[in-house]
mmCIF file of N, CA, C and O in Angstrom:
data_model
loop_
_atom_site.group_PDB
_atom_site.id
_atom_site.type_symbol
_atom_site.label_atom_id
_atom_site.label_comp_id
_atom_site.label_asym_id
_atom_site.label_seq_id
_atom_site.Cartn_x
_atom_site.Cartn_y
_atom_site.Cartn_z
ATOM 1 N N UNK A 64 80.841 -77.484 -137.109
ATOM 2 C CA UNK A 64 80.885 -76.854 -135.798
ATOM 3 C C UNK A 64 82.048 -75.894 -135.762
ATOM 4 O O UNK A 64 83.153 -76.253 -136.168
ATOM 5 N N UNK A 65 81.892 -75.025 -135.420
ATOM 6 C CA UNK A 65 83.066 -73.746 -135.289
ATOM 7 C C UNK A 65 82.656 -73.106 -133.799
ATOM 8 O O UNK A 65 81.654 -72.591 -133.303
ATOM 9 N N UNK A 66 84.163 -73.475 -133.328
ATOM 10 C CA UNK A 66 83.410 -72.652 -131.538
ATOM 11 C C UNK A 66 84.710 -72.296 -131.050
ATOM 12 O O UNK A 66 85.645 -72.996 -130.661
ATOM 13 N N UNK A 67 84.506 -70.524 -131.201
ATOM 14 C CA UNK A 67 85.999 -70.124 -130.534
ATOM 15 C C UNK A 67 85.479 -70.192 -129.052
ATOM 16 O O UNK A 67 84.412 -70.348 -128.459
ATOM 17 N N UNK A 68 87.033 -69.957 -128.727
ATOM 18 C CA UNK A 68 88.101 -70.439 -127.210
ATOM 19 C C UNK A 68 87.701 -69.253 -126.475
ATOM 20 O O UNK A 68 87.898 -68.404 -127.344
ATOM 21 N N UNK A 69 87.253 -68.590 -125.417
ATOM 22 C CA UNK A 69 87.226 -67.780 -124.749
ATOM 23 C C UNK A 69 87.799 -67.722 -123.399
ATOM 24 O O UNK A 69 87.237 -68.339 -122.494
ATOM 25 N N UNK A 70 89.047 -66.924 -123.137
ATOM 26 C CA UNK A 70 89.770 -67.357 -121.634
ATOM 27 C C UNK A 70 88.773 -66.738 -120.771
ATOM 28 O O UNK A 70 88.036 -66.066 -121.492
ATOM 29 N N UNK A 71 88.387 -66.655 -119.436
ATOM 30 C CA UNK A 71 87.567 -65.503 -118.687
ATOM 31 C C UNK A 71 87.946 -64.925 -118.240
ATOM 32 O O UNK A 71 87.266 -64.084 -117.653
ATOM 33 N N UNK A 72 89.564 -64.917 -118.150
ATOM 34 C CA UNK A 72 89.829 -63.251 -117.769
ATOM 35 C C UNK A 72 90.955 -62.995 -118.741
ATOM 36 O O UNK A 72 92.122 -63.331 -118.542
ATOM 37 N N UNK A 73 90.533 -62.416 -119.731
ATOM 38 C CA UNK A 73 91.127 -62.517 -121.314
ATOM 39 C C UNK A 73 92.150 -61.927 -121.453
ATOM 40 O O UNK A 73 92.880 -62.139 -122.421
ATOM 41 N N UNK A 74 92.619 -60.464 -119.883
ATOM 42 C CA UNK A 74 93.765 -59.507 -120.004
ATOM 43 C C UNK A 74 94.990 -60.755 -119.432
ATOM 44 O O UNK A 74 95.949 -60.783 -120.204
ATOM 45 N N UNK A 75 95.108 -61.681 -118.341
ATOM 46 C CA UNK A 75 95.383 -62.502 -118.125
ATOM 47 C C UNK A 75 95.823 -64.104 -118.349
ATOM 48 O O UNK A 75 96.782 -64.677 -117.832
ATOM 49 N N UNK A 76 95.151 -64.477 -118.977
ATOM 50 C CA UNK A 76 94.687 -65.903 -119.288
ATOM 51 C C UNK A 76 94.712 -65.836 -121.079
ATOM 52 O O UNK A 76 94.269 -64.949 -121.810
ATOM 53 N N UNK A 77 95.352 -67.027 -121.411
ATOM 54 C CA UNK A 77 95.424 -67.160 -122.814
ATOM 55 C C UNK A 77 94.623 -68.529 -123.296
ATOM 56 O O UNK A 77 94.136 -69.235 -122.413
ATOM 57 N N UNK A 78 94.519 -68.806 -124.299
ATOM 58 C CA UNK A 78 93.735 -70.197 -124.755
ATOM 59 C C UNK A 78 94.315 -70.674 -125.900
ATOM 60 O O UNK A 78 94.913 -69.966 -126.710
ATOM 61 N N UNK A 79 94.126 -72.047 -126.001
ATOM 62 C CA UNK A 79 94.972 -72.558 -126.892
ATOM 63 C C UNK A 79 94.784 -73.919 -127.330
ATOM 64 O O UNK A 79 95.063 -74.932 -126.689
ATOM 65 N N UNK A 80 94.041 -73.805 -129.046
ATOM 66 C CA UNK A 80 93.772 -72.918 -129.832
ATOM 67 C C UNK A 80 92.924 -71.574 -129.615
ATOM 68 O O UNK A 80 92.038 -71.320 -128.799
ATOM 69 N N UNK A 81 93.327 -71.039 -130.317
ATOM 70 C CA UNK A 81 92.008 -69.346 -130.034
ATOM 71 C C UNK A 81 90.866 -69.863 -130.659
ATOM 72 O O UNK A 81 89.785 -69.348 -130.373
ATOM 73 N N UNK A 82 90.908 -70.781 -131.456
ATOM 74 C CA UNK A 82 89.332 -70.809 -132.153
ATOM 75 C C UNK A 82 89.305 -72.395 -132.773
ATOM 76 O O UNK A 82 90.239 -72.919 -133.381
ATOM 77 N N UNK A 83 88.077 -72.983 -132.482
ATOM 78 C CA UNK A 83 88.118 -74.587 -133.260
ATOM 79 C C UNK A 83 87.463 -74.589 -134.184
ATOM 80 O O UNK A 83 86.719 -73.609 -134.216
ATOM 81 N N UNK A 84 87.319 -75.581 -135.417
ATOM 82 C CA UNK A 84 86.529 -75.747 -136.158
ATOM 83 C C UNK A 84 86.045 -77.111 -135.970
ATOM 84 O O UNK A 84 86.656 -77.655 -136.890
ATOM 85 N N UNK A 85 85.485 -77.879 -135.509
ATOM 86 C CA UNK A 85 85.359 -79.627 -135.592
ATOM 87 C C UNK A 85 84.041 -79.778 -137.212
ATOM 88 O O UNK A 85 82.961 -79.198 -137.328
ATOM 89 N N UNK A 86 84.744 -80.802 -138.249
ATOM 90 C CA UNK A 86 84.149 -81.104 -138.905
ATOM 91 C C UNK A 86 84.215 -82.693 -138.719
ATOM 92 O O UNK A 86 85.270 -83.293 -138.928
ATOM 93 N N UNK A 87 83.172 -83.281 -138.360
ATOM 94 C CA UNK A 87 82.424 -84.690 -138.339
ATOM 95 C C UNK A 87 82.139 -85.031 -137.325
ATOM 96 O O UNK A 87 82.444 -84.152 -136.519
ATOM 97 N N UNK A 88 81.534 -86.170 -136.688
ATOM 98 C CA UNK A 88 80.830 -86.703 -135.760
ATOM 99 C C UNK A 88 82.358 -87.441 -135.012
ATOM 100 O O UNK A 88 82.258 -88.006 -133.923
ATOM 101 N N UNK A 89 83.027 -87.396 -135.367
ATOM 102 C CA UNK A 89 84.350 -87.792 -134.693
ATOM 103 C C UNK A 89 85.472 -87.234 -134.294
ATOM 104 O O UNK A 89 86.485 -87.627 -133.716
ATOM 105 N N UNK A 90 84.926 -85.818 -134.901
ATOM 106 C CA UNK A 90 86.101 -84.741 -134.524
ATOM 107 C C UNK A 90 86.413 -84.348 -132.814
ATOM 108 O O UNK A 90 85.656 -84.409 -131.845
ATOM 109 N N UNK A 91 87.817 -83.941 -132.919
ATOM 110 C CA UNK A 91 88.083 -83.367 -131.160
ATOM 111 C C UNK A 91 88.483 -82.890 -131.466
ATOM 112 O O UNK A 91 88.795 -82.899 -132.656
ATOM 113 N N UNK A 92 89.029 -81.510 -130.086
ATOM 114 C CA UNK A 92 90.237 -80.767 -129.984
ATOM 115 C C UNK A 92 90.496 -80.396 -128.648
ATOM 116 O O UNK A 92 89.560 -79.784 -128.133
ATOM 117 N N UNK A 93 91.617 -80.605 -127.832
ATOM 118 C CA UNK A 93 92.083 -80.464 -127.053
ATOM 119 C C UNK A 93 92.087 -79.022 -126.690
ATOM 120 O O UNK A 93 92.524 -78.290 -127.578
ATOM 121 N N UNK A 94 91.644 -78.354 -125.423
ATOM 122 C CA UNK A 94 91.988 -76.816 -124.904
ATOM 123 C C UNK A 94 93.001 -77.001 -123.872
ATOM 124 O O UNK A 94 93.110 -77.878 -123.015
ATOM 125 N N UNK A 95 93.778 -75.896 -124.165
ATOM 126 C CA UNK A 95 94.269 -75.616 -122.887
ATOM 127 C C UNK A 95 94.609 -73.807 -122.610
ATOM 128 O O UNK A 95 95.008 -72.960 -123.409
ATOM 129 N N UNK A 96 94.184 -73.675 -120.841
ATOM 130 C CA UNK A 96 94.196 -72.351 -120.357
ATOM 131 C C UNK A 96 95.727 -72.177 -119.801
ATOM 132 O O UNK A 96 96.591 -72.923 -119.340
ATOM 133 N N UNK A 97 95.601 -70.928 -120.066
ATOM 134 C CA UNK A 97 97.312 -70.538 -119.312
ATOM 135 C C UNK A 97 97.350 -69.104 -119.223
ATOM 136 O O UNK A 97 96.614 -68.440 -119.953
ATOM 137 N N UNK A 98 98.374 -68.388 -118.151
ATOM 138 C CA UNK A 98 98.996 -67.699 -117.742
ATOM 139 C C UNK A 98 99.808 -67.037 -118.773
ATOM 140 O O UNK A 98 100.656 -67.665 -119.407
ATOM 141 N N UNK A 99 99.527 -65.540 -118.997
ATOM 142 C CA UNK A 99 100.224 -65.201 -119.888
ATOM 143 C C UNK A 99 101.024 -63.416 -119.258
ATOM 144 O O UNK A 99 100.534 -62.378 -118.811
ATOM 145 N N UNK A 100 102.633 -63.961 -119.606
ATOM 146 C CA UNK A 100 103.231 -62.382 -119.319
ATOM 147 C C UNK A 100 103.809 -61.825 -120.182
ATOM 148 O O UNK A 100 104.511 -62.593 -120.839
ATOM 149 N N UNK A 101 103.847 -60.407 -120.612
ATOM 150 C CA UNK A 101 104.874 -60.349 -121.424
ATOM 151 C C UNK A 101 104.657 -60.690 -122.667
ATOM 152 O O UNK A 101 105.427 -60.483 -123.605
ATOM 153 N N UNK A 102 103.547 -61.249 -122.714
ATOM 154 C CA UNK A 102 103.269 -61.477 -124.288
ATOM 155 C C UNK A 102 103.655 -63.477 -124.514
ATOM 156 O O UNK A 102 103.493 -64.151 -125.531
ATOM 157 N N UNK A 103 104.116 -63.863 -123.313
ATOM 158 C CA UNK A 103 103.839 -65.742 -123.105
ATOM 159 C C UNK A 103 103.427 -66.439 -122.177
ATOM 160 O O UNK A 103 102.931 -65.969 -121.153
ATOM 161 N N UNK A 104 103.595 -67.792 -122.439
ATOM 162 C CA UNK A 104 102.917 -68.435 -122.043
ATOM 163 C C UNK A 104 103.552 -68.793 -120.820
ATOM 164 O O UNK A 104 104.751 -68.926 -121.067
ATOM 165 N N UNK A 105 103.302 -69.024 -119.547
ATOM 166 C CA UNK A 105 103.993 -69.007 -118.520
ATOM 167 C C UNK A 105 103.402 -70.065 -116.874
ATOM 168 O O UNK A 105 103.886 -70.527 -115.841
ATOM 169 N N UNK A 106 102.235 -69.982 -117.514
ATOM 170 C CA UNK A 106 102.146 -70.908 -116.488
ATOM 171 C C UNK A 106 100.720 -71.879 -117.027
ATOM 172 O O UNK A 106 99.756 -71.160 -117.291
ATOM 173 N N UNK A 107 100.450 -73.548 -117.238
ATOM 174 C CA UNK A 107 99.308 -73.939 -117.464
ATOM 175 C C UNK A 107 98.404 -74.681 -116.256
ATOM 176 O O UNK A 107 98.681 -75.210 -115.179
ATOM 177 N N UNK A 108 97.045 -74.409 -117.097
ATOM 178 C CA UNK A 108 96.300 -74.451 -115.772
ATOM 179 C C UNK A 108 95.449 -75.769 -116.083
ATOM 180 O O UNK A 108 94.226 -75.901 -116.106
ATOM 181 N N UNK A 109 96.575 -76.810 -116.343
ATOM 182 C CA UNK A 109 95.538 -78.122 -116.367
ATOM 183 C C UNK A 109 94.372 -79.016 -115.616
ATOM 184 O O UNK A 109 93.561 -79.832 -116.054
ATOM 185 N N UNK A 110 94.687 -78.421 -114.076
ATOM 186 C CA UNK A 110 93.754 -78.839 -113.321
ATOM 187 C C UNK A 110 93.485 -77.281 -112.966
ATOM 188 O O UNK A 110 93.965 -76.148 -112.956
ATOM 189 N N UNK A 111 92.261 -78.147 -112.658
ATOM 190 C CA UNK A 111 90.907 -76.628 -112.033
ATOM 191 C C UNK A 111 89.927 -76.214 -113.048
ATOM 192 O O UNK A 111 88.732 -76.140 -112.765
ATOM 193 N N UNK A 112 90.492 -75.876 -114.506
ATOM 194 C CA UNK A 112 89.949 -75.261 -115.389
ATOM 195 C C UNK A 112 88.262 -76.091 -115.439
ATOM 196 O O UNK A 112 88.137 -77.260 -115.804
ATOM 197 N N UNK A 113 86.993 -75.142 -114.962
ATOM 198 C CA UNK A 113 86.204 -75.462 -115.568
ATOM 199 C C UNK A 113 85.633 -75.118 -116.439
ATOM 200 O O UNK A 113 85.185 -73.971 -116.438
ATOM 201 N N UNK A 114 85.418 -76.008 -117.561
ATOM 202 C CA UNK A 114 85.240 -75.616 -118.901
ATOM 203 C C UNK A 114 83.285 -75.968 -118.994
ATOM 204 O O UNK A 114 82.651 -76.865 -118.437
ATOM 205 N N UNK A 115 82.824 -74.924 -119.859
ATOM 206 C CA UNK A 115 81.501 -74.781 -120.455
ATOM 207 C C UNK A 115 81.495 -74.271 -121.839
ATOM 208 O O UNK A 115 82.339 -73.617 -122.451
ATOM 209 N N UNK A 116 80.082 -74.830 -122.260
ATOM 210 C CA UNK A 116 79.796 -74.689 -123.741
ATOM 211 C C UNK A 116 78.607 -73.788 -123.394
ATOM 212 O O UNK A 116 77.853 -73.904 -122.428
ATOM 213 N N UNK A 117 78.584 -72.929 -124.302
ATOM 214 C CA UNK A 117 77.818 -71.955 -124.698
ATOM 215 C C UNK A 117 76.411 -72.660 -125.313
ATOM 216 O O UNK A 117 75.364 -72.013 -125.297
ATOM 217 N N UNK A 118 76.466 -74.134 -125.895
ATOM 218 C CA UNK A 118 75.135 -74.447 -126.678
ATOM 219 C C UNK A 118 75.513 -76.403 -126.796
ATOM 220 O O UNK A 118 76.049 -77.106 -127.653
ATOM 221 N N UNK A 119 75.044 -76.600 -125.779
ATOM 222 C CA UNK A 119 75.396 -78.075 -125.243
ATOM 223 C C UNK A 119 74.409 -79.050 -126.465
ATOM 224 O O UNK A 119 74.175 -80.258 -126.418
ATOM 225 N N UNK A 120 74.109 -78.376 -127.170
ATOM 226 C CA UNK A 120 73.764 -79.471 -128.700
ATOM 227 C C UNK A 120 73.982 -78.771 -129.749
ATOM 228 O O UNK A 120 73.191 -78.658 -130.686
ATOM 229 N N UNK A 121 75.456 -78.069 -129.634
ATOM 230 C CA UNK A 121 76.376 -77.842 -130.328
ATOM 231 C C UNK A 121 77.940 -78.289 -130.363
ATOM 232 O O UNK A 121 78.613 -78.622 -131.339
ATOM 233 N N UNK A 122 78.232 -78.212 -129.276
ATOM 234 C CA UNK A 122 79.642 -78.733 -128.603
ATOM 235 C C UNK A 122 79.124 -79.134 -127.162
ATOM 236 O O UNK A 122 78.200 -78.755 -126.443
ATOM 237 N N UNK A 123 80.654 -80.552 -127.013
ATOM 238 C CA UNK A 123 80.224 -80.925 -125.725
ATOM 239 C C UNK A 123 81.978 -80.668 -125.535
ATOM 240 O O UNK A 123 82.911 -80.897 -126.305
ATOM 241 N N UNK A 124 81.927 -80.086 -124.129
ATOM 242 C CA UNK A 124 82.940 -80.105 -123.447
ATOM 243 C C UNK A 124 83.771 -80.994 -122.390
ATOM 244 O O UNK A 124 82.924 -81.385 -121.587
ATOM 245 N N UNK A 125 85.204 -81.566 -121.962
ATOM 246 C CA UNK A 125 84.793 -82.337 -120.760
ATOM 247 C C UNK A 125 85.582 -81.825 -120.201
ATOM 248 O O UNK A 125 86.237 -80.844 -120.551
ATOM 249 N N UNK A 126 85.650 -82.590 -118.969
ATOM 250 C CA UNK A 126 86.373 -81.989 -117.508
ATOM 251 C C UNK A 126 87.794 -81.388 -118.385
ATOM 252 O O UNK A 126 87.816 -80.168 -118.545
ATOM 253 N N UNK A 127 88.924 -82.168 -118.931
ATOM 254 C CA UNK A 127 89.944 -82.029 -119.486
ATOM 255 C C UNK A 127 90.095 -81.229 -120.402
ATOM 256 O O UNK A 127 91.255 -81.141 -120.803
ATOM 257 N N UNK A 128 89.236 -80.506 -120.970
ATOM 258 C CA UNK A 128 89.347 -79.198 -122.017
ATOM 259 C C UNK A 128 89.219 -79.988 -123.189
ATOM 260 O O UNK A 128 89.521 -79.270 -124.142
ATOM 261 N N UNK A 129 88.855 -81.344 -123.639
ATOM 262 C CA UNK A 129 88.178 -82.298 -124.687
ATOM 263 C C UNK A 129 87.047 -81.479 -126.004
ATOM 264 O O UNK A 129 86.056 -82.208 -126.034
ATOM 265 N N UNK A 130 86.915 -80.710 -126.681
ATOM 266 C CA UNK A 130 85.786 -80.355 -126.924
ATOM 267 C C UNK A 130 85.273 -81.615 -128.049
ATOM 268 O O UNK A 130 86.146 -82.112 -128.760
ATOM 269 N N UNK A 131 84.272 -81.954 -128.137
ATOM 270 C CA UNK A 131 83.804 -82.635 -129.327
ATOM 271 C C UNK A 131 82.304 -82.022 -130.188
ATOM 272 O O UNK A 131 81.527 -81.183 -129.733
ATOM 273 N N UNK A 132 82.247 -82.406 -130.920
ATOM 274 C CA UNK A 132 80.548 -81.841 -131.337
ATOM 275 C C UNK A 132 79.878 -82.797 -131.494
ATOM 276 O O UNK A 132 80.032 -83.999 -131.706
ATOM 277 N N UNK A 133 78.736 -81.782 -131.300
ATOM 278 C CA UNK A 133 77.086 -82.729 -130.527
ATOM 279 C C UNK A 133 76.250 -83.125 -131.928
ATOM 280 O O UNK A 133 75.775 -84.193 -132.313
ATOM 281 N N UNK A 134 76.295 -81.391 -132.685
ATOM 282 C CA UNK A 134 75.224 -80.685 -133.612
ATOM 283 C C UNK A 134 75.840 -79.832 -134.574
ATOM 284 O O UNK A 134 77.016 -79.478 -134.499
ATOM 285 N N UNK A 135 75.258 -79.589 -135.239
ATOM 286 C CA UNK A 135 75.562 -78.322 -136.786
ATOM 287 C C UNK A 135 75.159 -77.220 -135.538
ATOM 288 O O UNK A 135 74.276 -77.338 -134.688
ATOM 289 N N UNK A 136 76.247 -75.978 -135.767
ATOM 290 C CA UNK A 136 75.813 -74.829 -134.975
ATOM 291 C C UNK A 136 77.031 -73.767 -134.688
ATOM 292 O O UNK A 136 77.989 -73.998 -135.425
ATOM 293 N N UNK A 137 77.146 -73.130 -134.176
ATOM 294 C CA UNK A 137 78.433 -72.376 -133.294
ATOM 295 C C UNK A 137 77.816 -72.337 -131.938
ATOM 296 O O UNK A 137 76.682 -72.158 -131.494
ATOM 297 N N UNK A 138 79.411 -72.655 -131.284
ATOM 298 C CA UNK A 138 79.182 -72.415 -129.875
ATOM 299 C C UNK A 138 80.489 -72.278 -129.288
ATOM 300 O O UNK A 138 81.495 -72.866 -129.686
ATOM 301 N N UNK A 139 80.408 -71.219 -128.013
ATOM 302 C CA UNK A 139 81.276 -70.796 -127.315
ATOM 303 C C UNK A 139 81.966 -71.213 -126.198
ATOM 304 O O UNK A 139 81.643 -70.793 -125.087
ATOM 305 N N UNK A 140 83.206 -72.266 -126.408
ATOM 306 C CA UNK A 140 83.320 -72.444 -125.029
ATOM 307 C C UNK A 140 84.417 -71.683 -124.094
ATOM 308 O O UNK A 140 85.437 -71.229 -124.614
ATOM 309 N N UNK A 141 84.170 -71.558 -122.682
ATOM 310 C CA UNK A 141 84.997 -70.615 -122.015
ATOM 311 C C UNK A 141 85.508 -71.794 -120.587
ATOM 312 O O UNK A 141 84.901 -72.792 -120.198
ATOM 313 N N UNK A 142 86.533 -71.334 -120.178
ATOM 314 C CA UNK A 142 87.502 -71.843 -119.122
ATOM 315 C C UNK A 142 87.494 -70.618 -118.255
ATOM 316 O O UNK A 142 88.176 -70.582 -117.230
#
């Protein structure tokens, strides 16, 4: 599974990691969205962020920016 990070307002908003790879049925990775000035990181947006997957039997997402994988595939998730 390989599924980059997409912020939604990308001039604004940073993500972190920029891109996942999950290899196995047990893999995770934690997202997190944030506020970016100046070129840092400045403010995080742990609550609110709702997070979606681009291909929900590819990656599953949860409330907490959790990603895990479902399926063999790429998919996109965005905050």
């Amino acid at each position: 599974l390989c599924a980059p990070a997409v912020a939604a307002d990308a001039a604004r908003l940073g993500i972190d990691p920029p891109a996942v790879t999950l290899t196995g049925p047990r893999a995770f990775q934690g997202l997190r969205l944030f506020d970016v000035r100046d070129g840092r990181a400045v403010r995080d947006h742990a609550d609110g962020v709702a997070w979606a997957t681009s291909d929900p039997k590819v990656a599953a997402v949860a409330a907490d920016g959790e990603v895990t994988p479902v399926g063999n595939g790429r998919a996109t998730v965005r905050g």
